[in-house]
mmCIF file with all atom_site columns, C-alpha atoms in Angstrom:
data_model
loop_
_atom_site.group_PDB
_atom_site.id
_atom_site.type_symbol
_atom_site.label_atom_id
_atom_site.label_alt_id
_atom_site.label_comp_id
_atom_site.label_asym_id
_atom_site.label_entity_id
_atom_site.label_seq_id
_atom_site.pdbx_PDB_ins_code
_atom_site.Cartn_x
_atom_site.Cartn_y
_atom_site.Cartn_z
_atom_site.occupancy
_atom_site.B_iso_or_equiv
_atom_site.pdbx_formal_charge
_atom_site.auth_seq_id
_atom_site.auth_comp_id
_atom_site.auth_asym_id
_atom_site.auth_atom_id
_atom_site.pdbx_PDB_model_num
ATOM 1   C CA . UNK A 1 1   ? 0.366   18.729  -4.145  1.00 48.00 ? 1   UNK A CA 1
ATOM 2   C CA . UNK A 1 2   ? -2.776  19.566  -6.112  1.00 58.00 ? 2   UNK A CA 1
ATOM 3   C CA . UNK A 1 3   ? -5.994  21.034  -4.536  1.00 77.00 ? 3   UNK A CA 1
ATOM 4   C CA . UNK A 1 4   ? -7.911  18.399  -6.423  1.00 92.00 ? 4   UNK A CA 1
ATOM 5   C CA . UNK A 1 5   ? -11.351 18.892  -7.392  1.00 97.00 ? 5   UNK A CA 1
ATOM 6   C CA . UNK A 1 6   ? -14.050 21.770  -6.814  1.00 95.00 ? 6   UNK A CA 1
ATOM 7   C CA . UNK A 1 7   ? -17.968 22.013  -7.679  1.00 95.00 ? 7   UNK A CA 1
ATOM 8   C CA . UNK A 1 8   ? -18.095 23.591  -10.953 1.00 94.00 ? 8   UNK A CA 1
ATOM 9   C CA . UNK A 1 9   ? -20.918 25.213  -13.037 1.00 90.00 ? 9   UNK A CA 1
ATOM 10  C CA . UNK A 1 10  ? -24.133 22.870  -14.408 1.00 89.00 ? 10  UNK A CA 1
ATOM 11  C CA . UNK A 1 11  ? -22.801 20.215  -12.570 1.00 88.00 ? 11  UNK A CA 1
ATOM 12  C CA . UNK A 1 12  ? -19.369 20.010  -13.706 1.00 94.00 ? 12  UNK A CA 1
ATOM 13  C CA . UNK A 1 13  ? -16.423 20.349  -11.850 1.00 97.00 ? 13  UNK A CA 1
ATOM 14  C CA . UNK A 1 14  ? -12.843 22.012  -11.864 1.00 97.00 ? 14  UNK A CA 1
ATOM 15  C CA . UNK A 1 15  ? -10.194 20.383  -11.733 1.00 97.00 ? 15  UNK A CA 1
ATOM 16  C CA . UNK A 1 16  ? -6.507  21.710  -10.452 1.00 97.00 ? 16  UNK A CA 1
ATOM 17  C CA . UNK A 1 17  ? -2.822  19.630  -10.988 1.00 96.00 ? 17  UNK A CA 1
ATOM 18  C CA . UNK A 1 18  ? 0.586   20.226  -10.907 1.00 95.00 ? 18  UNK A CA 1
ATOM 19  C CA . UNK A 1 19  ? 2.382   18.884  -14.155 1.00 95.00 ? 19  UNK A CA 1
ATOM 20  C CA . UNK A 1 20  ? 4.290   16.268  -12.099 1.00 95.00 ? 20  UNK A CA 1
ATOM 21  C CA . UNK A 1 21  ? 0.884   14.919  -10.605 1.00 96.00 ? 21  UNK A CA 1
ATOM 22  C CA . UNK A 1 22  ? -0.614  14.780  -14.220 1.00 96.00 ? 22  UNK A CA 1
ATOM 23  C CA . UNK A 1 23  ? 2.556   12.745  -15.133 1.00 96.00 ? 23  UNK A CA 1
ATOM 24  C CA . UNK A 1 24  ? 1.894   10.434  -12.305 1.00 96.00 ? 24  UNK A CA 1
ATOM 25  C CA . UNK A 1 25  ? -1.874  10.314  -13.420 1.00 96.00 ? 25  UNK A CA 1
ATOM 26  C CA . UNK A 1 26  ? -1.141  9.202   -16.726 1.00 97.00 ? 26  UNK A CA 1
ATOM 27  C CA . UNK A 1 27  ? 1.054   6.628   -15.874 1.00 96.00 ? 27  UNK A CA 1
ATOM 28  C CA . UNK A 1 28  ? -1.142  5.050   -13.569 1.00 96.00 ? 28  UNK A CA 1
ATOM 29  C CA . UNK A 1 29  ? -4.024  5.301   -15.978 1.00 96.00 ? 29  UNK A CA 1
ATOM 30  C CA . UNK A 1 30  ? -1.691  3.491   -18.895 1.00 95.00 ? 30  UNK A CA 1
ATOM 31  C CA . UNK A 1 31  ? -1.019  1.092   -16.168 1.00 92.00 ? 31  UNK A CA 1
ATOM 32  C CA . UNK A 1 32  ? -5.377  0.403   -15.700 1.00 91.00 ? 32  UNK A CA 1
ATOM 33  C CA . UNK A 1 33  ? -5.690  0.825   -19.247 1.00 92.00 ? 33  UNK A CA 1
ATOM 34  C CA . UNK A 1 34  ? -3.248  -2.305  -20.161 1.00 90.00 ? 34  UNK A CA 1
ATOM 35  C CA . UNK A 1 35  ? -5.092  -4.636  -17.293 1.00 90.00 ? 35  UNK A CA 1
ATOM 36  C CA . UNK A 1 36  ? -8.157  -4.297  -18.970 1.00 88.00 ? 36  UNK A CA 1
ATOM 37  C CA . UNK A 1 37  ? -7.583  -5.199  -22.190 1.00 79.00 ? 37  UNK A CA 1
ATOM 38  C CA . UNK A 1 38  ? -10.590 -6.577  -24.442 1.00 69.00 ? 38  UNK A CA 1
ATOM 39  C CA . UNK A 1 39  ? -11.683 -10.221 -22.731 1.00 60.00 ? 39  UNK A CA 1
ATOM 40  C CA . UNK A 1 40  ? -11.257 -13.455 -24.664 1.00 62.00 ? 40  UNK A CA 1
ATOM 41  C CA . UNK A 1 41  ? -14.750 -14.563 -26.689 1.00 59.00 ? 41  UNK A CA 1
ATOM 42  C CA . UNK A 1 42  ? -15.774 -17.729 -27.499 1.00 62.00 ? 42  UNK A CA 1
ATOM 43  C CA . UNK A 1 43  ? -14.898 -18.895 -31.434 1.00 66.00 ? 43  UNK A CA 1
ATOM 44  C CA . UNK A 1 44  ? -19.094 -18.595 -32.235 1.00 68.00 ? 44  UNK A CA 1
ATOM 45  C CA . UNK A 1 45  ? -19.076 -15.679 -34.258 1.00 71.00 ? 45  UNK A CA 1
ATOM 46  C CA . UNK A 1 46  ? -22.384 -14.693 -32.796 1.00 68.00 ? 46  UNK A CA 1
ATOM 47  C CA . UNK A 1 47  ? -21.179 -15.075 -29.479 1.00 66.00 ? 47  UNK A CA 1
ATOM 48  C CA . UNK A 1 48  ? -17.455 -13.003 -30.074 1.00 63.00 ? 48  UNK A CA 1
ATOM 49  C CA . UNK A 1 49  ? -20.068 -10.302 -32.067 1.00 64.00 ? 49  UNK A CA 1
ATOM 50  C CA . UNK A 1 50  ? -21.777 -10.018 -28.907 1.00 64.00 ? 50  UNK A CA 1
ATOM 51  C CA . UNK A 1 51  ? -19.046 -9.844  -26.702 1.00 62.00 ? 51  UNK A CA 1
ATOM 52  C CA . UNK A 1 52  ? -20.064 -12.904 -24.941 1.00 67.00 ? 52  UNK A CA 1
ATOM 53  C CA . UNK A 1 53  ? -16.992 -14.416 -22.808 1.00 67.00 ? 53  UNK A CA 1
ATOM 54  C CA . UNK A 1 54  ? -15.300 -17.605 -21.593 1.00 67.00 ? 54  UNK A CA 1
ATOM 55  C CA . UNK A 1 55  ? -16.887 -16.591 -17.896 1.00 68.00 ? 55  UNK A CA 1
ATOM 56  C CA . UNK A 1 56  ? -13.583 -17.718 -16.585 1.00 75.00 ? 56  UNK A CA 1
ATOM 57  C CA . UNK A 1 57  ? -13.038 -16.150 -13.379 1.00 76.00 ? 57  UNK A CA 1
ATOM 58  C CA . UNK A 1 58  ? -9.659  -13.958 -13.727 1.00 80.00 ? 58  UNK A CA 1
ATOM 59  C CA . UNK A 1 59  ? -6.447  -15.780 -11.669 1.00 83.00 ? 59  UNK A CA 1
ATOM 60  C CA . UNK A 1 60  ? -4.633  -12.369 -11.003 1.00 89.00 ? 60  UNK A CA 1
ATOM 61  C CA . UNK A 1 61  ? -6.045  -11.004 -7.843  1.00 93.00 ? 61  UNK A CA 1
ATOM 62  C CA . UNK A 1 62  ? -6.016  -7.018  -9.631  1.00 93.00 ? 62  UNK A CA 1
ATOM 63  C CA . UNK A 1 63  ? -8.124  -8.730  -12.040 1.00 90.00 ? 63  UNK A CA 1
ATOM 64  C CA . UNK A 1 64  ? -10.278 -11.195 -9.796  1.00 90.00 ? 64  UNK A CA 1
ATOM 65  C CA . UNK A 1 65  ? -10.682 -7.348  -7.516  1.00 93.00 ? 65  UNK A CA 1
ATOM 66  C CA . UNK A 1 66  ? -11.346 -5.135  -10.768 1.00 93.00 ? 66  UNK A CA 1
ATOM 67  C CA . UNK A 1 67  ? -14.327 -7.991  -11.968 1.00 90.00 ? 67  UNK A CA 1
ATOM 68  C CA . UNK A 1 68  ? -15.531 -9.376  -8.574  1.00 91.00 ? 68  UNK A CA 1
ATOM 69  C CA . UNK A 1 69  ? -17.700 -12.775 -9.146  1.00 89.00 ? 69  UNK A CA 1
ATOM 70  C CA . UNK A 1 70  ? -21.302 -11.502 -8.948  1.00 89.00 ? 70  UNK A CA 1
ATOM 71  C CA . UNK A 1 71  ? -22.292 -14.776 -7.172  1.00 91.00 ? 71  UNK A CA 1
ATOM 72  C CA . UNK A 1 72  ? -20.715 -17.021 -4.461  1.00 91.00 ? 72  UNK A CA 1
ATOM 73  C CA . UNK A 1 73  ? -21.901 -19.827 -6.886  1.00 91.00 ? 73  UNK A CA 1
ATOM 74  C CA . UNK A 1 74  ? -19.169 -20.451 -9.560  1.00 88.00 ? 74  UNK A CA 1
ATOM 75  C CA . UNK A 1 75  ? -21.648 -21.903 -12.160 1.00 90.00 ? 75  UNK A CA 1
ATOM 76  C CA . UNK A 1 76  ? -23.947 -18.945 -11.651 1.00 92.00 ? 76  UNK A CA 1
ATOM 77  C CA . UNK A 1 77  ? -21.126 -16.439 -11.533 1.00 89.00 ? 77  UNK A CA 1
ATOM 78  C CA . UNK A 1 78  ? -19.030 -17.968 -15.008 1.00 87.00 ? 78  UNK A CA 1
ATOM 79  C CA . UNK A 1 79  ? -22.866 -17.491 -16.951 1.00 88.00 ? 79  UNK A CA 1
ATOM 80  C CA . UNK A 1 80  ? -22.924 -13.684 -15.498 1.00 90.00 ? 80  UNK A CA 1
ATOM 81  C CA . UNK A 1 81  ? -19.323 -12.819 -16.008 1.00 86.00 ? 81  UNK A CA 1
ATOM 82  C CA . UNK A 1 82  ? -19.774 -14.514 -19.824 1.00 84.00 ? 82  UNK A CA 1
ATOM 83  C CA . UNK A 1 83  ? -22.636 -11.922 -20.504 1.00 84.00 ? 83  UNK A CA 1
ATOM 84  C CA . UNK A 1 84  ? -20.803 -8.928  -18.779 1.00 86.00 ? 84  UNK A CA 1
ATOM 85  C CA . UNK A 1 85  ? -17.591 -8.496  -18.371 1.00 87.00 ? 85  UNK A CA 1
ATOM 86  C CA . UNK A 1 86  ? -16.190 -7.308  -21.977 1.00 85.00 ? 86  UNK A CA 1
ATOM 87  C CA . UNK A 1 87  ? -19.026 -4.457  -21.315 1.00 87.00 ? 87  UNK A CA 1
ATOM 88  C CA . UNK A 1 88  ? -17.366 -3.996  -18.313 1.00 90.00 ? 88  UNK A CA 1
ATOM 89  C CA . UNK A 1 89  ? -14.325 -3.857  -19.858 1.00 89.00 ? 89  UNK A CA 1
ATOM 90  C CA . UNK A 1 90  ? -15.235 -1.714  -22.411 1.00 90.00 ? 90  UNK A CA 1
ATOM 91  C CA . UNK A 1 91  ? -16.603 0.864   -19.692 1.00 94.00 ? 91  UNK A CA 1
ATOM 92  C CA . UNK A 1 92  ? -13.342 0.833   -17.539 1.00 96.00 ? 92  UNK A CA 1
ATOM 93  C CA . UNK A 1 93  ? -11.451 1.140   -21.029 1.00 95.00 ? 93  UNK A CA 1
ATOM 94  C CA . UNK A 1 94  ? -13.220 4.281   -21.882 1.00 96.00 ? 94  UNK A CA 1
ATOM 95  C CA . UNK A 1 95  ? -12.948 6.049   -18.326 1.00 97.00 ? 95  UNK A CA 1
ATOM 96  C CA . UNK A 1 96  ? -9.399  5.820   -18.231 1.00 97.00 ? 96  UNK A CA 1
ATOM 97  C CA . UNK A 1 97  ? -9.309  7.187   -22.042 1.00 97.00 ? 97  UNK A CA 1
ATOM 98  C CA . UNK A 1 98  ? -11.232 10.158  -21.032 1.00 98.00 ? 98  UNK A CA 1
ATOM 99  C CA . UNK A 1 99  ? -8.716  10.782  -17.949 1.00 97.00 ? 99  UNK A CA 1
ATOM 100 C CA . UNK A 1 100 ? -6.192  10.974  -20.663 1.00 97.00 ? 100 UNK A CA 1
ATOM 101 C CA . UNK A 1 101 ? -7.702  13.082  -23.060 1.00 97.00 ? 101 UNK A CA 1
ATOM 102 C CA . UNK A 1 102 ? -8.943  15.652  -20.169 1.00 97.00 ? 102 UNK A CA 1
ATOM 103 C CA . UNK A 1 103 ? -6.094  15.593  -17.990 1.00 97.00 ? 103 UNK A CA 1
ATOM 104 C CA . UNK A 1 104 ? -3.947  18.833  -17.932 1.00 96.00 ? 104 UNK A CA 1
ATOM 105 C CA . UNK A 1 105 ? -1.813  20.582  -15.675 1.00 95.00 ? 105 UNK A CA 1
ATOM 106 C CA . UNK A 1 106 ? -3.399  23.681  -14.379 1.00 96.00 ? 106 UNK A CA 1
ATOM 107 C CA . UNK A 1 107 ? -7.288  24.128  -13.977 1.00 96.00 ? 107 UNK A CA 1
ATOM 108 C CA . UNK A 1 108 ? -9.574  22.518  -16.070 1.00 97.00 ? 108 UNK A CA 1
ATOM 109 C CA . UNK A 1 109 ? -13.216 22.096  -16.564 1.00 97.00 ? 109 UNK A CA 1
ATOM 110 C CA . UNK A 1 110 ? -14.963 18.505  -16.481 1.00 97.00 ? 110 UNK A CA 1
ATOM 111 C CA . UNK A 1 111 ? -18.282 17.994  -17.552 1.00 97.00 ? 111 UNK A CA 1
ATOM 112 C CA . UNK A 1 112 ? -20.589 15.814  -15.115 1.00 96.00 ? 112 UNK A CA 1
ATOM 113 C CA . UNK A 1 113 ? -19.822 13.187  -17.509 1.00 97.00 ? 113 UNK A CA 1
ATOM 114 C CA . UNK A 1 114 ? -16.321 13.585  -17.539 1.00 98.00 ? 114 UNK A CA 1
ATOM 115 C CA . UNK A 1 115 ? -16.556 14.047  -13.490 1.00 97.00 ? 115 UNK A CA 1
ATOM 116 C CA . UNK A 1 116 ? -18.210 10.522  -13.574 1.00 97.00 ? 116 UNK A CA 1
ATOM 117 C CA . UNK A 1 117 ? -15.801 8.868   -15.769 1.00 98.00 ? 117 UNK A CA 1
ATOM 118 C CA . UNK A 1 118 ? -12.674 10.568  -13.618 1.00 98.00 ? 118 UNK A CA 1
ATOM 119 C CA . UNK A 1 119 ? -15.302 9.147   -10.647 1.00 98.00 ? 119 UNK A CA 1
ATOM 120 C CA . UNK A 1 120 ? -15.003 4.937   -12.296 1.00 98.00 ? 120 UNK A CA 1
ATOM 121 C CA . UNK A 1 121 ? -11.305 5.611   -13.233 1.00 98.00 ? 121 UNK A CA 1
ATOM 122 C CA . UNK A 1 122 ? -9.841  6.419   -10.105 1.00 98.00 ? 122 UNK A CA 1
ATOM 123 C CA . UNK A 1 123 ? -11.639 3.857   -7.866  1.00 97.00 ? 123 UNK A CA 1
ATOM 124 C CA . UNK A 1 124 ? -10.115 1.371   -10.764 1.00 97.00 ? 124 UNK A CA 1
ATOM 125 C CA . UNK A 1 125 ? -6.577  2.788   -10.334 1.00 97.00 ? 125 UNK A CA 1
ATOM 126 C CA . UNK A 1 126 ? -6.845  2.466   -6.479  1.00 95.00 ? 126 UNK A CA 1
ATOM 127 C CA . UNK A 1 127 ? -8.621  -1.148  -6.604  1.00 95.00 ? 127 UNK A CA 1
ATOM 128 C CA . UNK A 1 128 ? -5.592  -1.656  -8.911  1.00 95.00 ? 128 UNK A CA 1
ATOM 129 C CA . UNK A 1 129 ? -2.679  -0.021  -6.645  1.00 94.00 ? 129 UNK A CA 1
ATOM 130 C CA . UNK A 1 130 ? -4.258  -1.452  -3.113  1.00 94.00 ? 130 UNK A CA 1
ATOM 131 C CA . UNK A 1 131 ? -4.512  -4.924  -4.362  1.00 94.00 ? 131 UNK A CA 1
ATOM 132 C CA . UNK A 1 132 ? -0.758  -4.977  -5.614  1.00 93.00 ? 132 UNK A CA 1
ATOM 133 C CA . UNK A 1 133 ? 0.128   -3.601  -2.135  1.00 91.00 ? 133 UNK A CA 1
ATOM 134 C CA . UNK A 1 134 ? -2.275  -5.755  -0.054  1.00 88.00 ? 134 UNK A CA 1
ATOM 135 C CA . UNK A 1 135 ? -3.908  -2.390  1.780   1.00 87.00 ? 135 UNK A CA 1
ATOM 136 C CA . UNK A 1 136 ? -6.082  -2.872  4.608   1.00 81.00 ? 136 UNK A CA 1
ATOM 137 C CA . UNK A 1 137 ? -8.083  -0.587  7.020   1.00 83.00 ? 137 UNK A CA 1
ATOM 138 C CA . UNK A 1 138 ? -4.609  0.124   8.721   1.00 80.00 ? 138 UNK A CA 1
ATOM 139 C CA . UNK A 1 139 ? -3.545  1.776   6.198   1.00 78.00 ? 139 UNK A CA 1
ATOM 140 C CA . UNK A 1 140 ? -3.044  5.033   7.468   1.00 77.00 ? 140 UNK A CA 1
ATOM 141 C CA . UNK A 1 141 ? -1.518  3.700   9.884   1.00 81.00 ? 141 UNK A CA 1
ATOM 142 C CA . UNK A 1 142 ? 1.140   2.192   7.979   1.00 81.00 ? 142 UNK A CA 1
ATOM 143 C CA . UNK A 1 143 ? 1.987   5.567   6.102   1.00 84.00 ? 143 UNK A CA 1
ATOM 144 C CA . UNK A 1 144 ? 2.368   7.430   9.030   1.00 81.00 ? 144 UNK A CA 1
ATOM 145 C CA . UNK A 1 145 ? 4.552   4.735   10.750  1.00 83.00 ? 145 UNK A CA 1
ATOM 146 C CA . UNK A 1 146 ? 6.632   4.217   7.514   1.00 82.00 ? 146 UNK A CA 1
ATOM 147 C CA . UNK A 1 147 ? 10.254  6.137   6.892   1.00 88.00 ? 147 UNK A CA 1
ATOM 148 C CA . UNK A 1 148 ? 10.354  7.514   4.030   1.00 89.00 ? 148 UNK A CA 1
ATOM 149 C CA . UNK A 1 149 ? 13.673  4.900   3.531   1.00 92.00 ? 149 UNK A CA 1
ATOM 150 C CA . UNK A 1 150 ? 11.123  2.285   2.838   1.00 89.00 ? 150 UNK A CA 1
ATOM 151 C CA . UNK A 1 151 ? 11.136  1.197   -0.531  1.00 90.00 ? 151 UNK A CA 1
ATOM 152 C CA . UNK A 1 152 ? 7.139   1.023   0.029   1.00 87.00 ? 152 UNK A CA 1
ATOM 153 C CA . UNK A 1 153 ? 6.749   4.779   0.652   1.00 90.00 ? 153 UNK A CA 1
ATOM 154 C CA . UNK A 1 154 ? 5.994   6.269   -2.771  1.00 92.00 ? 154 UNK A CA 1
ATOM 155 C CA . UNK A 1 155 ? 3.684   3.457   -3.433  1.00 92.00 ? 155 UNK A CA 1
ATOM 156 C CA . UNK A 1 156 ? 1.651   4.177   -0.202  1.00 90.00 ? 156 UNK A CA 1
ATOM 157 C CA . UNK A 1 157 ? 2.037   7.832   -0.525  1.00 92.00 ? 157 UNK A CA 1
ATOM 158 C CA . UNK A 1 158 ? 0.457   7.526   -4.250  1.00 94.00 ? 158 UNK A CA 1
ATOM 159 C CA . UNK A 1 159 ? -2.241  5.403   -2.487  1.00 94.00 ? 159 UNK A CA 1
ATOM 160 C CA . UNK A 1 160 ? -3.199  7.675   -0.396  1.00 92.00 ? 160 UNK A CA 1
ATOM 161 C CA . UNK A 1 161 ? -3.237  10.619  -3.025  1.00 95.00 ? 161 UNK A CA 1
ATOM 162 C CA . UNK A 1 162 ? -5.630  8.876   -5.336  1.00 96.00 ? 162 UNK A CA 1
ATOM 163 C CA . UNK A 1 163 ? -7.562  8.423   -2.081  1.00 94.00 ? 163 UNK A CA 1
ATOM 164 C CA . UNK A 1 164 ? -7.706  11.878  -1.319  1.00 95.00 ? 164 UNK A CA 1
ATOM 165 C CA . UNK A 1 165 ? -7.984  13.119  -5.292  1.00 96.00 ? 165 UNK A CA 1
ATOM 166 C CA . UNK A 1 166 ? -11.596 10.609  -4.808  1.00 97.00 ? 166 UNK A CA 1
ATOM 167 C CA . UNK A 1 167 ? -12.702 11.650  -1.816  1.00 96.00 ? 167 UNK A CA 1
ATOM 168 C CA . UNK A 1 168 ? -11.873 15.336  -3.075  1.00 97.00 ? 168 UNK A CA 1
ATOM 169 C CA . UNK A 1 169 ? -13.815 14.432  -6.418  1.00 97.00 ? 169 UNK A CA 1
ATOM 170 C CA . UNK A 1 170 ? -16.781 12.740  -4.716  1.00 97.00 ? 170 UNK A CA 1
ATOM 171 C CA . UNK A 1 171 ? -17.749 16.319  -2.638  1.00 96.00 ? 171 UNK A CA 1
ATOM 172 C CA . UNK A 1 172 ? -17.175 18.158  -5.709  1.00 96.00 ? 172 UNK A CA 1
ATOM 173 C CA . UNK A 1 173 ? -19.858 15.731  -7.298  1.00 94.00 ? 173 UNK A CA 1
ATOM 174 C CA . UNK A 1 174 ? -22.212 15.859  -4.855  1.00 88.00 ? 174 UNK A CA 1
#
């Protein structure tokens, strides 16, 4: 597949992908991009101007995994999630827009700020793809025990791809 990412000049890095894997990219992106769609406000104008929420902790487990609670008490944690989470919305809605607007096949240059955003959006995708296919620690594990017969394989394979594209991105970062 791709040789991922490499240190680039003033702190940016390159970027390499096959067209297939920018396919697969871009899908997966869309995918992020229509779980975090703009929170519900309240009806107070002042409050839906703000972006102030319901602070209703999300049922879906991608959800409840992509906006943790902040505190273990659920009072506490509906009054933070109310003040941040369409920020945080807005924020993972904006990395995965600038995945699609940079992503190419071929090399490409990323600006640290790009490299950052590519950084937020992948972790989302994974957080998103993991949760949906209950990943633990064993992982690995499981890939390397799997036949490619299972029905699971190109899910886990993709897993572990976005793991490596991260982990690829991360030493190009730093």
């Amino acid at each position: 597949m791709s040789s991922g990412f490499s240190p680039g000049k003033r702190g940016g890095v390159v970027a390499r992908f096959e067209a297939a894997e920018v396919s697969l990219l871009r899908s997966l992106v869309s995918m992020t991009l229509g779980l975090v769609s703009p929170g519900e406000t309240s009806d107070d104008p002042l409050e839906r101007a703000l972006g102030i929420g319901a602070g209703e902790a999300p049922s879906d487990p991608v959800l409840a995994r992509l906006f943790p609670s902040a505190y273990e008490d659920e009072k506490d944690s509906v009054e933070f999630r109310r003040y941040t989470e369409a920020t945080l919305r807005d924020g993972k809605r904006a990395d995965a827009q600038t995945v699609l607007e940079t992503a190419a096949s071929g090399r490409f240059d990323l600006t640290p700020e790009q490299a950052q955003a590519w950084l937020r959006a992948l972790n989302d995708i994974r957080l998103t793809l993991g949760t949906k296919l209950e990943v633990t620690e064993e992982v690995h594990d499981e890939i390397a025990m799997m036949s490619e017969d299972d029905p699971r394989y190109p899910a886990y394979v993709t897993y572990d791809w976005l793991t490596y594209l991260q982990d690829s991105l991360v030493r190009a970062l730093w």
